[in-house]
Amino acid sequence: MEATAKTRSLQTADERREALIVAALRTFSDRGYAATPTTEIAKAAGISQAYLFRLFPTKQELFIAAIGRVRERILATFSTAAHQARNDGTPVLDAMGNGYVELVSNEPWVLRMLVHGSSAAACDPDIAAANRACWKQMVETAQRESQAPDEEIQRFFAMGMLINTLAAMDVRESDESWAKLLCEKPPPSIDN
Amino acid sequence: MEATAKTRSLQTADERREALIVAALRTFSDRGYAATPTTEIAKAAGISQAYLFRLFPTKQELFIAAIGRVRERILATFSTAAHQARNDGTPVLDAMGNGYVELVSNEPWVLRMLVHGSSAAACDPDIAAANRACWKQMVETAQRESQAPDEEIQRFFAMGMLINTLAAMDVRESDESWAKLLCEKPPPSIDN
DNA sequence: ACATTGAGTGAGTGCACACTCACTACTAGC
DNA sequence: GCTAGTAGTGAGTGTGCACTCACTCAATGT
C-alpha cells in the first residue's frame, strides 16, 4: 500500500475491479445476495460506494462477476486434481471430489457462494443464466477430465450439492446419526 | 368456514396464523428470505402488517414456521409414497423419490423454500437449527420407511439436492447435453 | 504551462423496510 | 347492558439501502 505511494497514488480501474470482486466474494458469501449492502463491499475493498457503482453499474452485475470467479476457482481445482490423478494412476473423479472437499474446507466462500447463488438464481433470471454458465463448464470439465460414465458424473455433482446443503446449515458429522449417515464418504471407487 | 360466518366476523388468532403461514410460503418461496418484505406477506394473507407482527414477533420466526410446514409436507409425501409402495411390492425408496418429484412439480414452493432455506441458514443460526430439525426428520423417516442401506439413503438425498439446485437455476432437460446428463433418471433400482 | 482524461469521492435522494404505538371494534360471560 | 379480553388496524419511526451528481485531484502527452 505504501510501497508504491511515491510513484503512484491511483490504481487502474482494472486493479480496483479485481479488489472489488475479492471483497464481494467475502461479503456476499457471508451474508447472501439480498442481505449484503454495497456499502459494505465498498468498505471491504477500500473504495467509496460511489466508485463501486462506476466500476459495476449494478449490484447484480457485481454478484455475477463474483460467480464467475467462483467458477474459475472450481475449474482450476478440478483440472489440477485430474492432472495429479492421471499422473498417479488413481481414479480421476475421486481425486476431483477430494479436491473439491479440500477447496471448500480451505476457502469456504466457494461453497457459500454456490448456495447463495442458487437462492438468488431462483429469483433473478440473469443470475440464473450466470449459474447455468458456471455449471455448464463444471460439468463439461468433469466429463472431459475424468471420461467417467454419465451416471458417475451425475452422482459426483449430486454429492457436491449434498455437501453444500449440509455445510450451509452447519451440520457437523459428529452431531447425530442422521448427519453421520449423510456425511459418510462412499467407497473410493464404484466398481473395484 | 361459512358455518360460523353469521355469528362471527373475526377469526381466531390460530386461523390467522395458519393463513399467514400459507401466505408466507408463497411469498418467501417467490423472493427468498431477505428480499421478501413482511408487508407483502401480510397483504397476501389479507391482514395488516401490524397484526402480522402480533402473531409472529419477528420475520425470522415466521420464516421458521414456514420451514416447519415444508417439513410436514415432505414427510407426508414420503409416508404416503412408502405406504403405497409396500402395498404394491415396489422399491420403497424409488417410490419416495418419485413422490418427491411429483410433489415439487405440483407445488414448486416446496423446492424453492428448501433452496432459500439453505441460503438463509448459512447466515442465521436459528434458521440453520430449524433446517437441521427438518432434515433430521426427513432422513429418519426415509430410513424407517425404506429400510434401505445408508449408502442408498445418502444417494437419495444427494439426488434431491441436485434436483433442487438445477430447478433453482431453471435448467431445462432439453437445453444442453450437460443438463440432460444431470437430469437423467438413474435406473429404477440399484441392484436388479 | 496547459489541456485532456481517468481515478476517486462527499453528500445527497427517494424509497422501502422491520417493527411500534395508540387506538377501535367485536364477542363471550355474566 | 356491562365488562374483560381478544381481534384487528392506521399511521407512524428510524434506519438502511441502491444508486446519482457534481465535483476534486492525479497523471500523462504536447
mmCIF file of C-alpha atoms in Angstrom, chain A residues 56-119:
data_model
loop_
_atom_site.group_PDB
_atom_site.id
_atom_site.type_symbol
_atom_site.label_atom_id
_atom_site.label_comp_id
_atom_site.label_asym_id
_atom_site.label_seq_id
_atom_site.Cartn_x
_atom_site.Cartn_y
_atom_site.Cartn_z
ATOM 1 C CA PHE A 56 -20.019 -2.157 -11.664
ATOM 2 C CA PRO A 57 -23.187 -0.383 -12.711
ATOM 3 C CA THR A 58 -25.432 -2.570 -10.566
ATOM 4 C CA LYS A 59 -25.136 -4.782 -7.531
ATOM 5 C CA GLN A 60 -26.405 -7.632 -9.662
ATOM 6 C CA GLU A 61 -23.531 -7.312 -12.129
ATOM 7 C CA LEU A 62 -21.016 -7.377 -9.314
ATOM 8 C CA PHE A 63 -22.611 -10.541 -7.977
ATOM 9 C CA ILE A 64 -22.480 -12.140 -11.389
ATOM 10 C CA ALA A 65 -18.801 -11.252 -11.693
ATOM 11 C CA ALA A 66 -18.241 -12.878 -8.326
ATOM 12 C CA ILE A 67 -19.999 -16.034 -9.513
ATOM 13 C CA GLY A 68 -17.612 -16.078 -12.442
ATOM 14 C CA ARG A 69 -14.713 -16.041 -10.031
ATOM 15 C CA VAL A 70 -16.177 -18.986 -8.143
ATOM 16 C CA ARG A 71 -16.386 -20.883 -11.393
ATOM 17 C CA GLU A 72 -12.740 -20.195 -12.193
ATOM 18 C CA ARG A 73 -11.652 -21.349 -8.761
ATOM 19 C CA ILE A 74 -13.561 -24.611 -9.032
ATOM 20 C CA LEU A 75 -12.448 -25.335 -12.575
ATOM 21 C CA ALA A 76 -8.821 -24.798 -11.590
ATOM 22 C CA THR A 77 -9.253 -27.189 -8.676
ATOM 23 C CA PHE A 78 -10.829 -29.819 -10.904
ATOM 24 C CA SER A 79 -8.097 -29.572 -13.512
ATOM 25 C CA THR A 80 -5.262 -29.725 -11.020
ATOM 26 C CA ALA A 81 -6.760 -32.718 -9.247
ATOM 27 C CA ALA A 82 -7.380 -34.531 -12.522
ATOM 28 C CA HIS A 83 -3.857 -33.908 -13.741
ATOM 29 C CA GLN A 84 -2.431 -35.196 -10.479
ATOM 30 C CA ALA A 85 -4.635 -38.289 -10.532
ATOM 31 C CA ARG A 86 -3.655 -39.187 -14.063
ATOM 32 C CA ASN A 87 -0.018 -38.942 -13.052
ATOM 33 C CA ASP A 88 -0.629 -41.153 -10.028
ATOM 34 C CA GLY A 89 -2.874 -43.574 -11.868
ATOM 35 C CA THR A 90 -5.697 -43.097 -9.364
ATOM 36 C CA PRO A 91 -9.376 -42.615 -10.281
ATOM 37 C CA VAL A 92 -9.804 -39.125 -11.654
ATOM 38 C CA LEU A 93 -13.328 -38.396 -10.446
ATOM 39 C CA ASP A 94 -12.452 -39.363 -6.879
ATOM 40 C CA ALA A 95 -9.487 -37.041 -6.995
ATOM 41 C CA MET A 96 -11.686 -34.222 -8.194
ATOM 42 C CA GLY A 97 -14.108 -34.888 -5.375
ATOM 43 C CA ASN A 98 -11.326 -34.802 -2.825
ATOM 44 C CA GLY A 99 -10.025 -31.643 -4.428
ATOM 45 C CA TYR A 100 -13.408 -30.010 -4.041
ATOM 46 C CA VAL A 101 -13.701 -31.022 -0.396
ATOM 47 C CA GLU A 102 -10.268 -29.659 0.309
ATOM 48 C CA LEU A 103 -11.035 -26.452 -1.574
ATOM 49 C CA VAL A 104 -14.198 -25.683 0.362
ATOM 50 C CA SER A 105 -12.555 -26.507 3.633
ATOM 51 C CA ASN A 106 -9.740 -24.041 2.942
ATOM 52 C CA GLU A 107 -11.879 -21.447 1.179
ATOM 53 C CA PRO A 108 -15.418 -21.757 2.494
ATOM 54 C CA TRP A 109 -16.595 -18.759 0.485
ATOM 55 C CA VAL A 110 -16.677 -21.028 -2.565
ATOM 56 C CA LEU A 111 -19.323 -23.261 -1.093
ATOM 57 C CA ARG A 112 -21.271 -20.422 0.424
ATOM 58 C CA MET A 113 -21.326 -18.539 -2.852
ATOM 59 C CA LEU A 114 -22.757 -21.585 -4.580
ATOM 60 C CA VAL A 115 -25.534 -21.843 -2.010
ATOM 61 C CA HIS A 116 -26.382 -18.156 -2.118
ATOM 62 C CA GLY A 117 -26.090 -18.239 -5.871
ATOM 63 C CA SER A 118 -28.772 -20.905 -6.118
ATOM 64 C CA SER A 119 -31.131 -18.943 -3.962
#
